[in-house]
mmCIF file of C-alpha atoms in Angstrom:
data_model
loop_
_atom_site.group_PDB
_atom_site.id
_atom_site.type_symbol
_atom_site.label_atom_id
_atom_site.label_comp_id
_atom_site.label_asym_id
_atom_site.label_seq_id
_atom_site.Cartn_x
_atom_site.Cartn_y
_atom_site.Cartn_z
ATOM 1 C CA PHE A 1 0.000 0.000 0.000
ATOM 2 C CA VAL A 2 2.755 2.431 0.957
ATOM 3 C CA LEU A 3 4.666 1.781 -2.247
ATOM 4 C CA SER A 4 1.579 2.311 -4.373
ATOM 5 C CA MET A 5 0.774 5.558 -2.594
ATOM 6 C CA GLY A 6 4.369 6.749 -2.865
ATOM 7 C CA ALA A 7 4.450 6.160 -6.579
ATOM 8 C CA SER A 8 1.095 7.837 -7.074
ATOM 9 C CA ALA A 9 1.238 10.777 -4.676
ATOM 10 C CA LEU A 10 4.670 12.193 -5.510
ATOM 11 C CA SER A 11 3.219 15.136 -7.401
ATOM 12 C CA SER A 12 2.333 16.846 -4.124
ATOM 13 C CA ILE A 13 6.024 17.454 -3.420
ATOM 14 C CA TYR A 14 7.157 18.405 -6.929
ATOM 15 C CA THR A 15 7.842 22.040 -6.049
ATOM 16 C CA PRO A 16 10.208 21.320 -3.116
ATOM 17 C CA LEU A 17 11.765 18.444 -5.080
ATOM 18 C CA SER A 18 12.317 20.757 -8.042
ATOM 19 C CA GLU A 19 13.985 23.328 -5.817
ATOM 20 C CA SER A 20 16.270 20.805 -4.122
ATOM 21 C CA THR A 21 17.319 18.919 -7.269
ATOM 22 C CA GLY A 22 17.283 21.687 -9.856
ATOM 23 C CA LEU A 23 14.962 19.687 -12.105
ATOM 24 C CA THR A 24 12.101 21.425 -13.857
ATOM 25 C CA LEU A 25 8.510 20.408 -13.250
ATOM 26 C CA ASP A 26 8.399 19.086 -16.824
ATOM 27 C CA GLN A 27 11.354 16.777 -16.127
ATOM 28 C CA LEU A 28 9.723 15.541 -12.928
ATOM 29 C CA ASN A 29 6.478 14.818 -14.782
ATOM 30 C CA VAL A 30 8.256 12.970 -17.579
ATOM 31 C CA GLY A 31 10.073 10.838 -15.001
ATOM 32 C CA SER A 32 6.776 9.931 -13.375
ATOM 33 C CA GLY A 33 5.405 8.965 -16.771
ATOM 34 C CA TYR A 34 8.357 6.613 -17.268
ATOM 35 C CA SER A 35 7.655 5.182 -13.842
ATOM 36 C CA TYR A 36 4.096 4.274 -14.814
ATOM 37 C CA LEU A 37 5.326 2.827 -18.096
ATOM 38 C CA PHE A 38 7.686 0.514 -16.253
ATOM 39 C CA ILE A 39 5.038 -0.415 -13.680
ATOM 40 C CA GLY A 40 3.077 -1.856 -16.587
ATOM 41 C CA LEU A 41 6.058 -3.482 -18.293
ATOM 42 C CA SER A 42 7.373 -5.091 -15.108
ATOM 43 C CA THR A 43 4.123 -7.005 -14.823
ATOM 44 C CA LEU A 44 5.150 -9.000 -17.891
ATOM 45 C CA ILE A 45 8.234 -10.235 -16.033
ATOM 46 C CA LEU A 46 7.445 -10.170 -12.328
ATOM 47 C CA GLN A 47 3.958 -11.694 -12.348
ATOM 48 C CA PRO A 48 5.108 -14.893 -14.118
ATOM 49 C CA ALA A 49 8.133 -14.941 -11.796
ATOM 50 C CA ALA A 50 5.815 -14.687 -8.787
ATOM 51 C CA LEU A 51 3.659 -17.513 -10.059
ATOM 52 C CA SER A 52 6.745 -19.666 -10.735
ATOM 53 C CA PHE A 53 8.880 -18.906 -7.668
ATOM 54 C CA GLY A 54 6.253 -17.708 -5.223
ATOM 55 C CA LYS A 55 4.764 -14.344 -4.450
ATOM 56 C CA ARG A 56 6.613 -13.830 -1.175
ATOM 57 C CA PRO A 57 10.141 -13.644 -2.671
ATOM 58 C CA VAL A 58 8.946 -11.289 -5.388
ATOM 59 C CA TYR A 59 7.217 -9.080 -2.817
ATOM 60 C CA VAL A 60 10.302 -9.013 -0.553
ATOM 61 C CA ILE A 61 12.740 -8.217 -3.365
ATOM 62 C CA SER A 62 10.361 -5.628 -4.761
ATOM 63 C CA ILE A 63 9.878 -3.843 -1.440
ATOM 64 C CA ALA A 64 13.592 -3.932 -0.574
ATOM 65 C CA ALA A 65 14.585 -2.495 -3.945
ATOM 66 C CA ALA A 66 11.815 0.087 -3.859
ATOM 67 C CA ALA A 67 12.828 1.221 -0.359
ATOM 68 C CA GLY A 68 16.378 1.865 -1.537
ATOM 69 C CA LEU A 69 15.183 3.610 -4.674
ATOM 70 C CA THR A 70 12.790 5.771 -2.699
ATOM 71 C CA ALA A 71 15.626 6.853 -0.416
ATOM 72 C CA TRP A 72 17.718 7.626 -3.505
ATOM 73 C CA THR A 73 14.965 9.989 -4.725
ATOM 74 C CA ALA A 74 15.981 12.581 -2.138
ATOM 75 C CA PHE A 75 19.570 12.601 -3.423
ATOM 76 C CA VAL A 76 18.951 12.680 -7.172
ATOM 77 C CA GLN A 77 21.227 15.124 -8.983
ATOM 78 C CA GLY A 78 20.248 15.757 -12.577
ATOM 79 C CA ASN A 79 17.736 14.533 -15.080
ATOM 80 C CA SER A 80 19.551 11.313 -16.013
ATOM 81 C CA GLN A 81 19.581 10.136 -12.394
ATOM 82 C CA TRP A 82 15.928 11.110 -12.031
ATOM 83 C CA ILE A 83 14.939 9.092 -15.101
ATOM 84 C CA ALA A 84 17.010 6.088 -13.971
ATOM 85 C CA ASN A 85 15.448 6.292 -10.511
ATOM 86 C CA ARG A 86 11.921 6.434 -11.905
ATOM 87 C CA LEU A 87 12.523 3.561 -14.369
ATOM 88 C CA LEU A 88 13.894 1.291 -11.657
ATOM 89 C CA LEU A 89 11.278 2.326 -9.126
ATOM 90 C CA GLY A 90 8.547 1.694 -11.683
ATOM 91 C CA PHE A 91 9.938 -1.748 -12.418
ATOM 92 C CA PHE A 92 10.143 -2.769 -8.772
ATOM 93 C CA ALA A 93 6.796 -1.167 -7.870
ATOM 94 C CA GLY A 94 4.973 -3.354 -10.389
ATOM 95 C CA PRO A 95 4.116 -6.184 -7.974
ATOM 96 C CA SER A 96 2.412 -3.785 -5.575
ATOM 97 C CA PHE A 97 0.032 -2.900 -8.402
ATOM 98 C CA SER A 98 -0.440 -6.279 -10.082
ATOM 99 C CA LEU A 99 0.103 -9.089 -7.552
ATOM 100 C CA VAL A 100 -2.292 -7.798 -4.923
ATOM 101 C CA GLU A 101 -5.274 -9.137 -6.827
ATOM 102 C CA VAL A 102 -3.671 -12.574 -7.118
ATOM 103 C CA SER A 103 -2.842 -12.587 -3.404
ATOM 104 C CA ILE A 104 -6.386 -11.605 -2.416
ATOM 105 C CA ALA A 105 -7.822 -14.298 -4.683
ATOM 106 C CA ASP A 106 -5.537 -16.883 -3.026
ATOM 107 C CA VAL A 107 -6.634 -15.839 0.467
ATOM 108 C CA VAL A 108 -10.322 -15.897 -0.432
ATOM 109 C CA SER A 109 -10.099 -19.260 -2.212
ATOM 110 C CA ARG A 110 -8.272 -20.805 0.756
ATOM 111 C CA ALA A 111 -10.808 -19.383 3.185
ATOM 112 C CA LEU A 112 -13.702 -20.707 1.126
ATOM 113 C CA SER A 113 -12.150 -24.131 0.630
ATOM 114 C CA SER A 114 -11.497 -24.538 4.344
ATOM 115 C CA HIS A 115 -15.149 -23.796 5.148
ATOM 116 C CA LEU A 116 -16.603 -26.179 2.610
#
């Protein structure tokens, strides 16, 4: 939940982020667009990986990588670092957007099967 909100609610701090990094608001918006692009593309890789290797390892790796990338956001210097940060964060944020439905379906199906 926190990762999804962090990826979605960043626009509220664009002005202070622009002042601290020297990036324009246009550059910040483009980086966020790349982030959403990679959230969608990562689903093609990470959802099959989660179904093959288990959801828990994919969730743990995703959250660990995203935590480091989120911390890096405060220290970004320049547009190339911003774009790299957003691409990687988008890739590793993908499971928080796409695997939740699969996890909820697993919980509900297990709960229903245990009561039948």
